[in-house]
């Protein structure tokens, strides 16, 4: 009985920590968009290249948040059954 409680607590703590990974991409993407707006304001003729580069960078940064979200879901719904099944 204690083993199951420890497994469930560990999975819950791990899921919570992995979902914190969504904070970093949000901050980074906001900063990137702000800098892109600043660059377009200084040189409006390079709007297309700045926008495309910014969108590519935001897409790559967003994968970190998605990986954290998927890891959290796996720790909440898949891992407890798998670990309890090993007992």
PDB file of C-alpha atoms in Angstrom:
ATOM      1  CA  UNK A   1       0.000   0.000   0.000  1.00  0.00           C
ATOM      2  CA  UNK A   2       2.819   2.422   0.841  1.00  0.00           C
ATOM      3  CA  UNK A   3       4.576   1.578  -2.414  1.00  0.00           C
ATOM      4  CA  UNK A   4       1.541   2.622  -4.455  1.00  0.00           C
ATOM      5  CA  UNK A   5       1.293   5.916  -2.564  1.00  0.00           C
ATOM      6  CA  UNK A   6       4.965   6.668  -3.194  1.00  0.00           C
ATOM      7  CA  UNK A   7       4.587   5.876  -6.897  1.00  0.00           C
ATOM      8  CA  UNK A   8       1.514   8.086  -7.236  1.00  0.00           C
ATOM      9  CA  UNK A   9       3.159  10.932  -5.316  1.00  0.00           C
ATOM     10  CA  UNK A  10       6.306  10.721  -7.428  1.00  0.00           C
ATOM     11  CA  UNK A  11       4.309  10.761 -10.642  1.00  0.00           C
ATOM     12  CA  UNK A  12       2.256  13.745  -9.463  1.00  0.00           C
ATOM     13  CA  UNK A  13       5.330  15.735  -8.449  1.00  0.00           C
ATOM     14  CA  UNK A  14       7.086  14.871 -11.714  1.00  0.00           C
ATOM     15  CA  UNK A  15       4.045  15.887 -13.742  1.00  0.00           C
ATOM     16  CA  UNK A  16       3.834  19.203 -11.941  1.00  0.00           C
ATOM     17  CA  UNK A  17       7.500  19.914 -12.530  1.00  0.00           C
ATOM     18  CA  UNK A  18       7.289  18.977 -16.199  1.00  0.00           C
ATOM     19  CA  UNK A  19       4.305  21.264 -16.741  1.00  0.00           C
ATOM     20  CA  UNK A  20       6.373  24.181 -15.440  1.00  0.00           C
ATOM     21  CA  UNK A  21       8.312  23.819 -18.701  1.00  0.00           C
ATOM     22  CA  UNK A  22       5.548  25.812 -20.406  1.00  0.00           C
ATOM     23  CA  UNK A  23       6.710  29.024 -18.728  1.00  0.00           C
ATOM     24  CA  UNK A  24      10.037  29.245 -20.558  1.00  0.00           C
ATOM     25  CA  UNK A  25       8.711  29.137 -24.120  1.00  0.00           C
ATOM     26  CA  UNK A  26       6.050  31.706 -23.273  1.00  0.00           C
ATOM     27  CA  UNK A  27       8.615  34.170 -21.969  1.00  0.00           C
ATOM     28  CA  UNK A  28      11.020  33.474 -24.832  1.00  0.00           C
ATOM     29  CA  UNK A  29       8.399  33.833 -27.532  1.00  0.00           C
ATOM     30  CA  UNK A  30       7.125  37.081 -26.040  1.00  0.00           C
ATOM     31  CA  UNK A  31      10.640  38.466 -26.005  1.00  0.00           C
ATOM     32  CA  UNK A  32      11.253  37.340 -29.607  1.00  0.00           C
ATOM     33  CA  UNK A  33       8.048  38.968 -30.852  1.00  0.00           C
ATOM     34  CA  UNK A  34       8.922  42.186 -29.042  1.00  0.00           C
ATOM     35  CA  UNK A  35      12.356  42.274 -30.618  1.00  0.00           C
ATOM     36  CA  UNK A  36      10.870  41.503 -34.042  1.00  0.00           C
ATOM     37  CA  UNK A  37       8.434  44.395 -33.679  1.00  0.00           C
ATOM     38  CA  UNK A  38      11.321  46.635 -32.700  1.00  0.00           C
ATOM     39  CA  UNK A  39      13.353  45.525 -35.727  1.00  0.00           C
ATOM     40  CA  UNK A  40      10.413  46.099 -38.080  1.00  0.00           C
ATOM     41  CA  UNK A  41       9.897  49.525 -36.563  1.00  0.00           C
ATOM     42  CA  UNK A  42      13.519  50.446 -37.282  1.00  0.00           C
ATOM     43  CA  UNK A  43      13.621  48.948 -40.799  1.00  0.00           C
ATOM     44  CA  UNK A  44      10.133  48.402 -42.242  1.00  0.00           C
ATOM     45  CA  UNK A  45      11.516  47.142 -45.578  1.00  0.00           C
ATOM     46  CA  UNK A  46      12.780  43.898 -43.966  1.00  0.00           C
ATOM     47  CA  UNK A  47       9.368  42.978 -42.536  1.00  0.00           C
ATOM     48  CA  UNK A  48       9.054  39.716 -44.492  1.00  0.00           C
ATOM     49  CA  UNK A  49      12.398  38.235 -43.518  1.00  0.00           C
ATOM     50  CA  UNK A  50      12.078  39.280 -39.861  1.00  0.00           C
ATOM     51  CA  UNK A  51       8.565  37.850 -39.613  1.00  0.00           C
ATOM     52  CA  UNK A  52       9.464  34.518 -41.205  1.00  0.00           C
ATOM     53  CA  UNK A  53      12.554  34.122 -39.021  1.00  0.00           C
ATOM     54  CA  UNK A  54      10.561  35.027 -35.907  1.00  0.00           C
ATOM     55  CA  UNK A  55       7.813  32.514 -36.721  1.00  0.00           C
ATOM     56  CA  UNK A  56      10.364  29.752 -37.283  1.00  0.00           C
ATOM     57  CA  UNK A  57      12.086  30.560 -33.990  1.00  0.00           C
ATOM     58  CA  UNK A  58       8.779  30.622 -32.107  1.00  0.00           C
ATOM     59  CA  UNK A  59       7.805  27.253 -33.590  1.00  0.00           C
ATOM     60  CA  UNK A  60      11.087  25.706 -32.482  1.00  0.00           C
ATOM     61  CA  UNK A  61      10.781  27.253 -29.003  1.00  0.00           C
ATOM     62  CA  UNK A  62       7.211  26.004 -28.640  1.00  0.00           C
ATOM     63  CA  UNK A  63       8.341  22.378 -28.983  1.00  0.00           C
ATOM     64  CA  UNK A  64       9.927  22.621 -25.535  1.00  0.00           C
ATOM     65  CA  UNK A  65       6.567  23.464 -24.000  1.00  0.00           C
ATOM     66  CA  UNK A  66       4.857  20.699 -25.953  1.00  0.00           C
ATOM     67  CA  UNK A  67       7.422  18.139 -24.788  1.00  0.00           C
ATOM     68  CA  UNK A  68       6.856  19.202 -21.180  1.00  0.00           C
ATOM     69  CA  UNK A  69       3.077  18.978 -21.612  1.00  0.00           C
ATOM     70  CA  UNK A  70       3.253  15.497 -23.141  1.00  0.00           C
ATOM     71  CA  UNK A  71       5.638  14.341 -20.415  1.00  0.00           C
ATOM     72  CA  UNK A  72       3.255  15.642 -17.762  1.00  0.00           C
ATOM     73  CA  UNK A  73       0.306  13.829 -19.341  1.00  0.00           C
ATOM     74  CA  UNK A  74       2.284  10.602 -19.546  1.00  0.00           C
ATOM     75  CA  UNK A  75       3.305  10.882 -15.901  1.00  0.00           C
ATOM     76  CA  UNK A  76      -0.295  11.489 -14.851  1.00  0.00           C
ATOM     77  CA  UNK A  77      -2.084   8.837 -16.883  1.00  0.00           C
ATOM     78  CA  UNK A  78       0.354   6.190 -18.142  1.00  0.00           C
ATOM     79  CA  UNK A  79       3.246   5.885 -15.703  1.00  0.00           C
ATOM     80  CA  UNK A  80       1.279   5.103 -12.511  1.00  0.00           C
ATOM     81  CA  UNK A  81      -0.412   2.070 -14.073  1.00  0.00           C
ATOM     82  CA  UNK A  82       2.861   0.892 -15.546  1.00  0.00           C
ATOM     83  CA  UNK A  83       4.814   1.224 -12.267  1.00  0.00           C
ATOM     84  CA  UNK A  84       2.039  -0.249 -10.105  1.00  0.00           C
ATOM     85  CA  UNK A  85       1.850  -3.166 -12.538  1.00  0.00           C
ATOM     86  CA  UNK A  86       5.514  -3.911 -11.806  1.00  0.00           C
ATOM     87  CA  UNK A  87       4.867  -4.387  -8.077  1.00  0.00           C
TER      88      UNK A  87
END
